[in-house]
Amino acid sequence: MDLQLNKIEAKVEPQNQASIRLLHKLGFCQEGLLRQHEIEKGRYIDLAVFSKLRREM
């Protein structure tokens, strides 16, 4: 099945180095950091944003 997607996006906690290594291995590029983007366990956390474009696949 071809979904005709132009961009795939992933958001991970910056401390999650295993997930970040995997995203790099899969060809994702880091776009930026969403500071205090969501609440987890009663505190705000940052999220790193990664993406891969169709032309990069």
PDB file of N, CA, C and O in Angstrom:
ATOM      1  N   MET A   1       0.846  -1.177   0.000  1.00  0.00           N
ATOM      2  CA  MET A   1       0.000   0.000   0.000  1.00  0.00           C
ATOM      3  C   MET A   1       0.892   1.242   0.000  1.00  0.00           C
ATOM      4  O   MET A   1       1.822   1.343   0.773  1.00  0.00           O
ATOM      5  N   ASP A   2       0.605   2.189  -0.863  1.00  0.00           N
ATOM      6  CA  ASP A   2       1.347   3.438  -0.956  1.00  0.00           C
ATOM      7  C   ASP A   2       0.461   4.556  -0.435  1.00  0.00           C
ATOM      8  O   ASP A   2      -0.571   4.881  -1.016  1.00  0.00           O
ATOM      9  N   LEU A   3       0.870   5.169   0.690  1.00  0.00           N
ATOM     10  CA  LEU A   3       0.046   6.196   1.335  1.00  0.00           C
ATOM     11  C   LEU A   3       0.264   7.602   0.773  1.00  0.00           C
ATOM     12  O   LEU A   3      -0.403   8.531   1.178  1.00  0.00           O
ATOM     13  N   GLN A   4       1.229   7.771  -0.118  1.00  0.00           N
ATOM     14  CA  GLN A   4       1.510   9.084  -0.728  1.00  0.00           C
ATOM     15  C   GLN A   4       1.839  10.143   0.324  1.00  0.00           C
ATOM     16  O   GLN A   4       1.422  11.291   0.212  1.00  0.00           O
ATOM     17  N   LEU A   5       2.581   9.759   1.354  1.00  0.00           N
ATOM     18  CA  LEU A   5       2.969  10.699   2.393  1.00  0.00           C
ATOM     19  C   LEU A   5       4.170  11.507   1.927  1.00  0.00           C
ATOM     20  O   LEU A   5       5.066  10.993   1.272  1.00  0.00           O
ATOM     21  N   ASN A   6       4.206  12.775   2.307  1.00  0.00           N
ATOM     22  CA  ASN A   6       5.351  13.611   1.988  1.00  0.00           C
ATOM     23  C   ASN A   6       6.334  13.670   3.146  1.00  0.00           C
ATOM     24  O   ASN A   6       7.525  13.865   2.938  1.00  0.00           O
ATOM     25  N   LYS A   7       5.839  13.472   4.373  1.00  0.00           N
ATOM     26  CA  LYS A   7       6.693  13.637   5.536  1.00  0.00           C
ATOM     27  C   LYS A   7       6.243  12.705   6.652  1.00  0.00           C
ATOM     28  O   LYS A   7       5.054  12.566   6.920  1.00  0.00           O
ATOM     29  N   ILE A   8       7.230  12.078   7.301  1.00  0.00           N
ATOM     30  CA  ILE A   8       6.982  11.285   8.499  1.00  0.00           C
ATOM     31  C   ILE A   8       7.682  12.005   9.642  1.00  0.00           C
ATOM     32  O   ILE A   8       8.838  12.430   9.508  1.00  0.00           O
ATOM     33  N   GLU A   9       6.999  12.135  10.769  1.00  0.00           N
ATOM     34  CA  GLU A   9       7.517  12.896  11.901  1.00  0.00           C
ATOM     35  C   GLU A   9       7.537  12.024  13.147  1.00  0.00           C
ATOM     36  O   GLU A   9       6.649  11.197  13.354  1.00  0.00           O
ATOM     37  N   ALA A  10       8.558  12.226  13.971  1.00  0.00           N
ATOM     38  CA  ALA A  10       8.660  11.527  15.253  1.00  0.00           C
ATOM     39  C   ALA A  10       9.034  12.538  16.327  1.00  0.00           C
ATOM     40  O   ALA A  10       9.829  13.454  16.076  1.00  0.00           O
ATOM     41  N   LYS A  11       8.461  12.370  17.509  1.00  0.00           N
ATOM     42  CA  LYS A  11       8.789  13.224  18.655  1.00  0.00           C
ATOM     43  C   LYS A  11       9.246  12.334  19.790  1.00  0.00           C
ATOM     44  O   LYS A  11       8.559  11.378  20.148  1.00  0.00           O
ATOM     45  N   VAL A  12      10.425  12.623  20.335  1.00  0.00           N
ATOM     46  CA  VAL A  12      10.985  11.824  21.415  1.00  0.00           C
ATOM     47  C   VAL A  12      11.576  12.733  22.489  1.00  0.00           C
ATOM     48  O   VAL A  12      11.972  13.864  22.203  1.00  0.00           O
ATOM     49  N   GLU A  13      11.653  12.197  23.698  1.00  0.00           N
ATOM     50  CA  GLU A  13      12.317  12.940  24.760  1.00  0.00           C
ATOM     51  C   GLU A  13      13.812  12.991  24.463  1.00  0.00           C
ATOM     52  O   GLU A  13      14.403  11.973  24.062  1.00  0.00           O
ATOM     53  N   PRO A  14      14.438  14.143  24.617  1.00  0.00           N
ATOM     54  CA  PRO A  14      15.866  14.279  24.287  1.00  0.00           C
ATOM     55  C   PRO A  14      16.768  13.309  25.051  1.00  0.00           C
ATOM     56  O   PRO A  14      17.838  12.968  24.573  1.00  0.00           O
ATOM     57  N   GLN A  15      16.332  12.846  26.205  1.00  0.00           N
ATOM     58  CA  GLN A  15      17.139  11.915  27.002  1.00  0.00           C
ATOM     59  C   GLN A  15      17.067  10.487  26.452  1.00  0.00           C
ATOM     60  O   GLN A  15      17.862   9.634  26.844  1.00  0.00           O
ATOM     61  N   ASN A  16      16.151  10.206  25.555  1.00  0.00           N
ATOM     62  CA  ASN A  16      15.962   8.862  25.027  1.00  0.00           C
ATOM     63  C   ASN A  16      16.945   8.630  23.871  1.00  0.00           C
ATOM     64  O   ASN A  16      16.583   8.615  22.700  1.00  0.00           O
ATOM     65  N   GLN A  17      18.192   8.412  24.230  1.00  0.00           N
ATOM     66  CA  GLN A  17      19.252   8.297  23.233  1.00  0.00           C
ATOM     67  C   GLN A  17      19.105   7.063  22.351  1.00  0.00           C
ATOM     68  O   GLN A  17      19.493   7.095  21.180  1.00  0.00           O
ATOM     69  N   ALA A  18      18.536   5.991  22.870  1.00  0.00           N
ATOM     70  CA  ALA A  18      18.345   4.793  22.040  1.00  0.00           C
ATOM     71  C   ALA A  18      17.395   5.090  20.885  1.00  0.00           C
ATOM     72  O   ALA A  18      17.651   4.707  19.737  1.00  0.00           O
ATOM     73  N   SER A  19      16.306   5.787  21.157  1.00  0.00           N
ATOM     74  CA  SER A  19      15.349   6.130  20.093  1.00  0.00           C
ATOM     75  C   SER A  19      15.959   7.118  19.115  1.00  0.00           C
ATOM     76  O   SER A  19      15.743   7.013  17.904  1.00  0.00           O
ATOM     77  N   ILE A  20      16.733   8.051  19.612  1.00  0.00           N
ATOM     78  CA  ILE A  20      17.375   9.035  18.739  1.00  0.00           C
ATOM     79  C   ILE A  20      18.375   8.352  17.811  1.00  0.00           C
ATOM     80  O   ILE A  20      18.428   8.646  16.615  1.00  0.00           O
ATOM     81  N   ARG A  21      19.158   7.409  18.342  1.00  0.00           N
ATOM     82  CA  ARG A  21      20.103   6.660  17.498  1.00  0.00           C
ATOM     83  C   ARG A  21      19.352   5.897  16.402  1.00  0.00           C
ATOM     84  O   ARG A  21      19.776   5.877  15.241  1.00  0.00           O
ATOM     85  N   LEU A  22      18.230   5.269  16.778  1.00  0.00           N
ATOM     86  CA  LEU A  22      17.446   4.523  15.787  1.00  0.00           C
ATOM     87  C   LEU A  22      16.903   5.454  14.709  1.00  0.00           C
ATOM     88  O   LEU A  22      16.966   5.129  13.516  1.00  0.00           O
ATOM     89  N   LEU A  23      16.387   6.618  15.094  1.00  0.00           N
ATOM     90  CA  LEU A  23      15.868   7.568  14.101  1.00  0.00           C
ATOM     91  C   LEU A  23      16.966   8.008  13.137  1.00  0.00           C
ATOM     92  O   LEU A  23      16.743   8.078  11.928  1.00  0.00           O
ATOM     93  N   HIS A  24      18.156   8.288  13.663  1.00  0.00           N
ATOM     94  CA  HIS A  24      19.281   8.642  12.783  1.00  0.00           C
ATOM     95  C   HIS A  24      19.622   7.489  11.844  1.00  0.00           C
ATOM     96  O   HIS A  24      19.865   7.700  10.649  1.00  0.00           O
ATOM     97  N   LYS A  25      19.636   6.268  12.367  1.00  0.00           N
ATOM     98  CA  LYS A  25      19.937   5.090  11.550  1.00  0.00           C
ATOM     99  C   LYS A  25      18.913   4.925  10.426  1.00  0.00           C
ATOM    100  O   LYS A  25      19.253   4.501   9.321  1.00  0.00           O
ATOM    101  N   LEU A  26      17.657   5.306  10.689  1.00  0.00           N
ATOM    102  CA  LEU A  26      16.594   5.204   9.692  1.00  0.00           C
ATOM    103  C   LEU A  26      16.558   6.402   8.743  1.00  0.00           C
ATOM    104  O   LEU A  26      15.692   6.478   7.874  1.00  0.00           O
ATOM    105  N   GLY A  27      17.477   7.349   8.925  1.00  0.00           N
ATOM    106  CA  GLY A  27      17.568   8.477   8.009  1.00  0.00           C
ATOM    107  C   GLY A  27      16.764   9.702   8.392  1.00  0.00           C
ATOM    108  O   GLY A  27      16.585  10.606   7.576  1.00  0.00           O
ATOM    109  N   PHE A  28      16.285   9.761   9.622  1.00  0.00           N
ATOM    110  CA  PHE A  28      15.533  10.931  10.084  1.00  0.00           C
ATOM    111  C   PHE A  28      16.508  12.046  10.449  1.00  0.00           C
ATOM    112  O   PHE A  28      17.622  11.790  10.907  1.00  0.00           O
ATOM    113  N   CYS A  29      16.079  13.289  10.264  1.00  0.00           N
ATOM    114  CA  CYS A  29      16.862  14.463  10.624  1.00  0.00           C
ATOM    115  C   CYS A  29      16.155  15.202  11.757  1.00  0.00           C
ATOM    116  O   CYS A  29      14.937  15.314  11.757  1.00  0.00           O
ATOM    117  N   GLN A  30      16.951  15.730  12.685  1.00  0.00           N
ATOM    118  CA  GLN A  30      16.340  16.494  13.772  1.00  0.00           C
ATOM    119  C   GLN A  30      15.982  17.879  13.274  1.00  0.00           C
ATOM    120  O   GLN A  30      16.796  18.571  12.674  1.00  0.00           O
ATOM    121  N   GLU A  31      14.729  18.256  13.491  1.00  0.00           N
ATOM    122  CA  GLU A  31      14.245  19.563  13.063  1.00  0.00           C
ATOM    123  C   GLU A  31      14.342  20.600  14.170  1.00  0.00           C
ATOM    124  O   GLU A  31      14.479  21.777  13.905  1.00  0.00           O
ATOM    125  N   GLY A  32      14.196  20.166  15.407  1.00  0.00           N
ATOM    126  CA  GLY A  32      14.237  21.132  16.481  1.00  0.00           C
ATOM    127  C   GLY A  32      13.816  20.539  17.808  1.00  0.00           C
ATOM    128  O   GLY A  32      13.710  19.325  17.964  1.00  0.00           O
ATOM    129  N   LEU A  33      13.567  21.436  18.757  1.00  0.00           N
ATOM    130  CA  LEU A  33      13.196  21.056  20.106  1.00  0.00           C
ATOM    131  C   LEU A  33      11.944  21.819  20.509  1.00  0.00           C
ATOM    132  O   LEU A  33      11.896  23.044  20.384  1.00  0.00           O
ATOM    133  N   LEU A  34      10.939  21.087  20.945  1.00  0.00           N
ATOM    134  CA  LEU A  34       9.722  21.707  21.467  1.00  0.00           C
ATOM    135  C   LEU A  34       9.883  21.807  22.979  1.00  0.00           C
ATOM    136  O   LEU A  34       9.824  20.798  23.691  1.00  0.00           O
ATOM    137  N   ARG A  35      10.120  23.011  23.452  1.00  0.00           N
ATOM    138  CA  ARG A  35      10.394  23.201  24.874  1.00  0.00           C
ATOM    139  C   ARG A  35       9.112  23.153  25.687  1.00  0.00           C
ATOM    140  O   ARG A  35       8.124  23.761  25.319  1.00  0.00           O
ATOM    141  N   GLN A  36       9.167  22.396  26.784  1.00  0.00           N
ATOM    142  CA  GLN A  36       8.029  22.237  27.694  1.00  0.00           C
ATOM    143  C   GLN A  36       6.739  22.003  26.918  1.00  0.00           C
ATOM    144  O   GLN A  36       5.727  22.650  27.135  1.00  0.00           O
ATOM    145  N   HIS A  37       6.770  21.031  26.017  1.00  0.00           N
ATOM    146  CA  HIS A  37       5.687  20.811  25.072  1.00  0.00           C
ATOM    147  C   HIS A  37       4.509  20.024  25.625  1.00  0.00           C
ATOM    148  O   HIS A  37       3.379  20.216  25.201  1.00  0.00           O
ATOM    149  N   GLU A  38       4.772  19.103  26.546  1.00  0.00           N
ATOM    150  CA  GLU A  38       3.658  18.329  27.105  1.00  0.00           C
ATOM    151  C   GLU A  38       3.930  18.012  28.569  1.00  0.00           C
ATOM    152  O   GLU A  38       5.055  18.125  29.041  1.00  0.00           O
ATOM    153  N   ILE A  39       2.883  17.620  29.241  1.00  0.00           N
ATOM    154  CA  ILE A  39       2.994  17.285  30.655  1.00  0.00           C
ATOM    155  C   ILE A  39       3.076  15.773  30.805  1.00  0.00           C
ATOM    156  O   ILE A  39       2.296  15.034  30.216  1.00  0.00           O
ATOM    157  N   GLU A  40       4.054  15.341  31.575  1.00  0.00           N
ATOM    158  CA  GLU A  40       4.218  13.923  31.898  1.00  0.00           C
ATOM    159  C   GLU A  40       4.479  13.805  33.387  1.00  0.00           C
ATOM    160  O   GLU A  40       5.403  14.425  33.915  1.00  0.00           O
ATOM    161  N   LYS A  41       3.643  13.042  34.056  1.00  0.00           N
ATOM    162  CA  LYS A  41       3.779  12.840  35.504  1.00  0.00           C
ATOM    163  C   LYS A  41       3.814  14.171  36.249  1.00  0.00           C
ATOM    164  O   LYS A  41       4.617  14.381  37.164  1.00  0.00           O
ATOM    165  N   GLY A  42       2.978  15.089  35.831  1.00  0.00           N
ATOM    166  CA  GLY A  42       2.837  16.365  36.520  1.00  0.00           C
ATOM    167  C   GLY A  42       3.903  17.405  36.246  1.00  0.00           C
ATOM    168  O   GLY A  42       3.945  18.439  36.894  1.00  0.00           O
ATOM    169  N   ARG A  43       4.769  17.146  35.278  1.00  0.00           N
ATOM    170  CA  ARG A  43       5.790  18.158  34.946  1.00  0.00           C
ATOM    171  C   ARG A  43       5.873  18.313  33.436  1.00  0.00           C
ATOM    172  O   ARG A  43       5.589  17.394  32.677  1.00  0.00           O
ATOM    173  N   TYR A  44       6.303  19.493  33.012  1.00  0.00           N
ATOM    174  CA  TYR A  44       6.471  19.749  31.587  1.00  0.00           C
ATOM    175  C   TYR A  44       7.763  19.108  31.099  1.00  0.00           C
ATOM    176  O   TYR A  44       8.780  19.153  31.787  1.00  0.00           O
ATOM    177  N   ILE A  45       7.698  18.538  29.895  1.00  0.00           N
ATOM    178  CA  ILE A  45       8.895  17.938  29.296  1.00  0.00           C
ATOM    179  C   ILE A  45       9.122  18.484  27.890  1.00  0.00           C
ATOM    180  O   ILE A  45       8.188  18.891  27.209  1.00  0.00           O
ATOM    181  N   ASP A  46      10.380  18.477  27.493  1.00  0.00           N
ATOM    182  CA  ASP A  46      10.757  18.864  26.133  1.00  0.00           C
ATOM    183  C   ASP A  46      10.620  17.655  25.219  1.00  0.00           C
ATOM    184  O   ASP A  46      10.721  16.513  25.662  1.00  0.00           O
ATOM    185  N   LEU A  47      10.414  17.919  23.934  1.00  0.00           N
ATOM    186  CA  LEU A  47      10.390  16.863  22.934  1.00  0.00           C
ATOM    187  C   LEU A  47      11.256  17.274  21.751  1.00  0.00           C
ATOM    188  O   LEU A  47      11.147  18.399  21.263  1.00  0.00           O
ATOM    189  N   ALA A  48      12.108  16.364  21.316  1.00  0.00           N
ATOM    190  CA  ALA A  48      12.904  16.579  20.111  1.00  0.00           C
ATOM    191  C   ALA A  48      12.070  16.119  18.921  1.00  0.00           C
ATOM    192  O   ALA A  48      11.431  15.071  18.975  1.00  0.00           O
ATOM    193  N   VAL A  49      12.077  16.907  17.847  1.00  0.00           N
ATOM    194  CA  VAL A  49      11.288  16.597  16.653  1.00  0.00           C
ATOM    195  C   VAL A  49      12.227  16.139  15.542  1.00  0.00           C
ATOM    196  O   VAL A  49      13.201  16.824  15.218  1.00  0.00           O
ATOM    197  N   PHE A  50      11.901  14.968  14.968  1.00  0.00           N
ATOM    198  CA  PHE A  50      12.656  14.401  13.853  1.00  0.00           C
ATOM    199  C   PHE A  50      11.715  14.190  12.686  1.00  0.00           C
ATOM    200  O   PHE A  50      10.517  13.968  12.870  1.00  0.00           O
ATOM    201  N   SER A  51      12.250  14.241  11.465  1.00  0.00           N
ATOM    202  CA  SER A  51      11.397  13.993  10.305  1.00  0.00           C
ATOM    203  C   SER A  51      12.209  13.370   9.179  1.00  0.00           C
ATOM    204  O   SER A  51      13.440  13.427   9.155  1.00  0.00           O
ATOM    205  N   LYS A  52      11.457  12.775   8.260  1.00  0.00           N
ATOM    206  CA  LYS A  52      12.035  12.232   7.027  1.00  0.00           C
ATOM    207  C   LYS A  52      11.078  12.563   5.905  1.00  0.00           C
ATOM    208  O   LYS A  52       9.888  12.289   5.997  1.00  0.00           O
ATOM    209  N   LEU A  53      11.589  13.179   4.847  1.00  0.00           N
ATOM    210  CA  LEU A  53      10.785  13.583   3.704  1.00  0.00           C
ATOM    211  C   LEU A  53      10.765  12.474   2.652  1.00  0.00           C
ATOM    212  O   LEU A  53      11.691  11.671   2.554  1.00  0.00           O
ATOM    213  N   ARG A  54       9.730  12.474   1.850  1.00  0.00           N
ATOM    214  CA  ARG A  54       9.598  11.488   0.780  1.00  0.00           C
ATOM    215  C   ARG A  54      10.847  11.474  -0.103  1.00  0.00           C
ATOM    216  O   ARG A  54      11.351  10.415  -0.472  1.00  0.00           O
ATOM    217  N   ARG A  55      11.366  12.637  -0.450  1.00  0.00           N
ATOM    218  CA  ARG A  55      12.521  12.695  -1.353  1.00  0.00           C
ATOM    219  C   ARG A  55      13.793  12.121  -0.716  1.00  0.00           C
ATOM    220  O   ARG A  55      14.765  11.858  -1.391  1.00  0.00           O
ATOM    221  N   GLU A  56      13.767  11.909   0.607  1.00  0.00           N
ATOM    222  CA  GLU A  56      14.913  11.353   1.307  1.00  0.00           C
ATOM    223  C   GLU A  56      14.819   9.827   1.475  1.00  0.00           C
ATOM    224  O   GLU A  56      15.703   9.190   2.016  1.00  0.00           O
ATOM    225  N   MET A  57      13.723   9.250   0.968  1.00  0.00           N
ATOM    226  CA  MET A  57      13.519   7.803   1.140  1.00  0.00           C
ATOM    227  C   MET A  57      14.069   7.040  -0.036  1.00  0.00           C
ATOM    228  O   MET A  57      14.235   7.457  -1.090  1.00  0.00           O
TER     229      MET A  57
END
